[in-house]
Amino acid sequence: RDLQFNPCFRTLERRSDATEWRPVDEGERICPPYAIIWDRGSSVRASTELPERLTSGEYRFVFSVSTLAGDRYLSLKQASESFTVTR
């Protein structure tokens, strides 16, 4: 089945300790309403701008991927690889 991803509906998180991630307030973002559709097992690249006010730390993006299961869509949470911001 195809997977759908809308980059508008994602959250930036910052690692607060060894096991916990906390959402980061990014303020308002311009977000065009569209979906990227791809096959399972393939990959998709998307780019975004980070807020200038981010402090040093480890971050990741969390987003939802949707797939059709019978007559309804299921939403699956996914996380990107973490990345480091240094100031």
PDB file of C-alpha atoms in Angstrom:
ATOM      1  CA  ARG A   1       0.000   0.000   0.000  1.00  0.00           C
ATOM      2  CA  ASP A   2       0.999   3.578  -0.537  1.00  0.00           C
ATOM      3  CA  LEU A   3       2.067   5.779   2.357  1.00  0.00           C
ATOM      4  CA  GLN A   4       1.138   9.457   2.621  1.00  0.00           C
ATOM      5  CA  PHE A   5       3.054  12.166   4.399  1.00  0.00           C
ATOM      6  CA  ASN A   6       2.224  15.837   4.789  1.00  0.00           C
ATOM      7  CA  PRO A   7       5.292  17.802   5.974  1.00  0.00           C
ATOM      8  CA  CYS A   8       3.004  20.456   7.494  1.00  0.00           C
ATOM      9  CA  PHE A   9       1.964  18.092  10.253  1.00  0.00           C
ATOM     10  CA  ARG A  10       5.253  17.506  11.960  1.00  0.00           C
ATOM     11  CA  THR A  11       6.753  18.447  15.316  1.00  0.00           C
ATOM     12  CA  LEU A  12      10.287  19.519  16.128  1.00  0.00           C
ATOM     13  CA  GLU A  13      11.483  17.976  19.403  1.00  0.00           C
ATOM     14  CA  ARG A  14      14.554  18.604  21.596  1.00  0.00           C
ATOM     15  CA  ARG A  15      16.100  15.913  23.769  1.00  0.00           C
ATOM     16  CA  SER A  16      15.667  16.909  27.418  1.00  0.00           C
ATOM     17  CA  ASP A  17      17.480  13.923  28.945  1.00  0.00           C
ATOM     18  CA  ALA A  18      18.624  10.411  27.995  1.00  0.00           C
ATOM     19  CA  THR A  19      15.104   9.105  27.316  1.00  0.00           C
ATOM     20  CA  GLU A  20      12.766  12.072  26.907  1.00  0.00           C
ATOM     21  CA  TRP A  21      12.030  14.417  23.999  1.00  0.00           C
ATOM     22  CA  ARG A  22      10.057  17.686  24.381  1.00  0.00           C
ATOM     23  CA  PRO A  23       8.214  19.641  21.644  1.00  0.00           C
ATOM     24  CA  VAL A  24       9.808  22.917  20.534  1.00  0.00           C
ATOM     25  CA  ASP A  25       7.632  25.975  19.895  1.00  0.00           C
ATOM     26  CA  GLU A  26       8.482  27.008  16.336  1.00  0.00           C
ATOM     27  CA  GLY A  27       6.048  29.889  16.209  1.00  0.00           C
ATOM     28  CA  GLU A  28       4.042  30.234  13.021  1.00  0.00           C
ATOM     29  CA  ARG A  29       5.190  28.427   9.897  1.00  0.00           C
ATOM     30  CA  ILE A  30       4.033  28.804   6.303  1.00  0.00           C
ATOM     31  CA  CYS A  31       2.702  25.423   5.346  1.00  0.00           C
ATOM     32  CA  PRO A  32       1.289  24.547   1.915  1.00  0.00           C
ATOM     33  CA  PRO A  33      -1.367  21.807   2.068  1.00  0.00           C
ATOM     34  CA  TYR A  34      -0.069  18.856   0.049  1.00  0.00           C
ATOM     35  CA  ALA A  35       0.828  15.214   0.564  1.00  0.00           C
ATOM     36  CA  ILE A  36       3.840  13.224  -0.547  1.00  0.00           C
ATOM     37  CA  ILE A  37       2.842   9.693  -1.583  1.00  0.00           C
ATOM     38  CA  TRP A  38       5.317   6.830  -1.862  1.00  0.00           C
ATOM     39  CA  ASP A  39       5.540   3.048  -1.780  1.00  0.00           C
ATOM     40  CA  ARG A  40       6.510   1.096   1.330  1.00  0.00           C
ATOM     41  CA  GLY A  41      10.219   0.378   1.405  1.00  0.00           C
ATOM     42  CA  SER A  42      11.133   3.506  -0.535  1.00  0.00           C
ATOM     43  CA  SER A  43      12.393   6.763   0.947  1.00  0.00           C
ATOM     44  CA  VAL A  44      11.436  10.413   0.649  1.00  0.00           C
ATOM     45  CA  ARG A  45      13.503  13.536   1.207  1.00  0.00           C
ATOM     46  CA  ALA A  46      11.912  16.759   2.367  1.00  0.00           C
ATOM     47  CA  SER A  47      13.504  19.996   3.503  1.00  0.00           C
ATOM     48  CA  THR A  48      12.426  22.570   6.044  1.00  0.00           C
ATOM     49  CA  GLU A  49      13.807  25.672   7.699  1.00  0.00           C
ATOM     50  CA  LEU A  50      14.749  25.610  11.361  1.00  0.00           C
ATOM     51  CA  PRO A  51      13.877  28.496  13.673  1.00  0.00           C
ATOM     52  CA  GLU A  52      16.858  30.823  14.143  1.00  0.00           C
ATOM     53  CA  ARG A  53      16.378  30.888  17.915  1.00  0.00           C
ATOM     54  CA  LEU A  54      17.136  27.188  18.511  1.00  0.00           C
ATOM     55  CA  THR A  55      19.554  26.631  21.370  1.00  0.00           C
ATOM     56  CA  SER A  56      22.380  24.098  21.281  1.00  0.00           C
ATOM     57  CA  GLY A  57      21.159  20.548  21.702  1.00  0.00           C
ATOM     58  CA  GLU A  58      19.958  17.362  20.050  1.00  0.00           C
ATOM     59  CA  TYR A  59      16.780  17.553  17.956  1.00  0.00           C
ATOM     60  CA  ARG A  60      14.545  15.375  15.806  1.00  0.00           C
ATOM     61  CA  PHE A  61      11.345  15.673  13.789  1.00  0.00           C
ATOM     62  CA  VAL A  62       8.282  13.569  14.580  1.00  0.00           C
ATOM     63  CA  PHE A  63       5.651  13.171  11.890  1.00  0.00           C
ATOM     64  CA  SER A  64       2.674  11.050  10.956  1.00  0.00           C
ATOM     65  CA  VAL A  65       2.505   8.726   7.984  1.00  0.00           C
ATOM     66  CA  SER A  66      -0.925   7.576   6.799  1.00  0.00           C
ATOM     67  CA  THR A  67      -1.833   4.378   4.987  1.00  0.00           C
ATOM     68  CA  LEU A  68      -5.140   3.007   3.766  1.00  0.00           C
ATOM     69  CA  ALA A  69      -6.284  -0.079   5.689  1.00  0.00           C
ATOM     70  CA  GLY A  70      -9.526  -1.398   4.271  1.00  0.00           C
ATOM     71  CA  ASP A  71     -11.951   1.513   4.169  1.00  0.00           C
ATOM     72  CA  ARG A  72     -10.078   3.826   6.583  1.00  0.00           C
ATOM     73  CA  TYR A  73      -6.701   5.451   7.043  1.00  0.00           C
ATOM     74  CA  LEU A  74      -4.305   4.526   9.824  1.00  0.00           C
ATOM     75  CA  SER A  75      -1.831   7.081  11.141  1.00  0.00           C
ATOM     76  CA  LEU A  76       1.632   5.896  12.199  1.00  0.00           C
ATOM     77  CA  LYS A  77       4.061   8.100  14.146  1.00  0.00           C
ATOM     78  CA  GLN A  78       7.633   8.199  12.852  1.00  0.00           C
ATOM     79  CA  ALA A  79      10.753  10.047  14.037  1.00  0.00           C
ATOM     80  CA  SER A  80      13.687  11.291  11.997  1.00  0.00           C
ATOM     81  CA  GLU A  81      17.264  10.580  12.908  1.00  0.00           C
ATOM     82  CA  SER A  82      18.420  13.056  15.528  1.00  0.00           C
ATOM     83  CA  PHE A  83      20.661  15.993  14.627  1.00  0.00           C
ATOM     84  CA  THR A  84      22.747  18.396  16.694  1.00  0.00           C
ATOM     85  CA  VAL A  85      22.542  22.196  16.780  1.00  0.00           C
ATOM     86  CA  THR A  86      25.602  24.029  18.119  1.00  0.00           C
ATOM     87  CA  ARG A  87      25.751  27.755  18.860  1.00  0.00           C
TER      88      ARG A  87
END
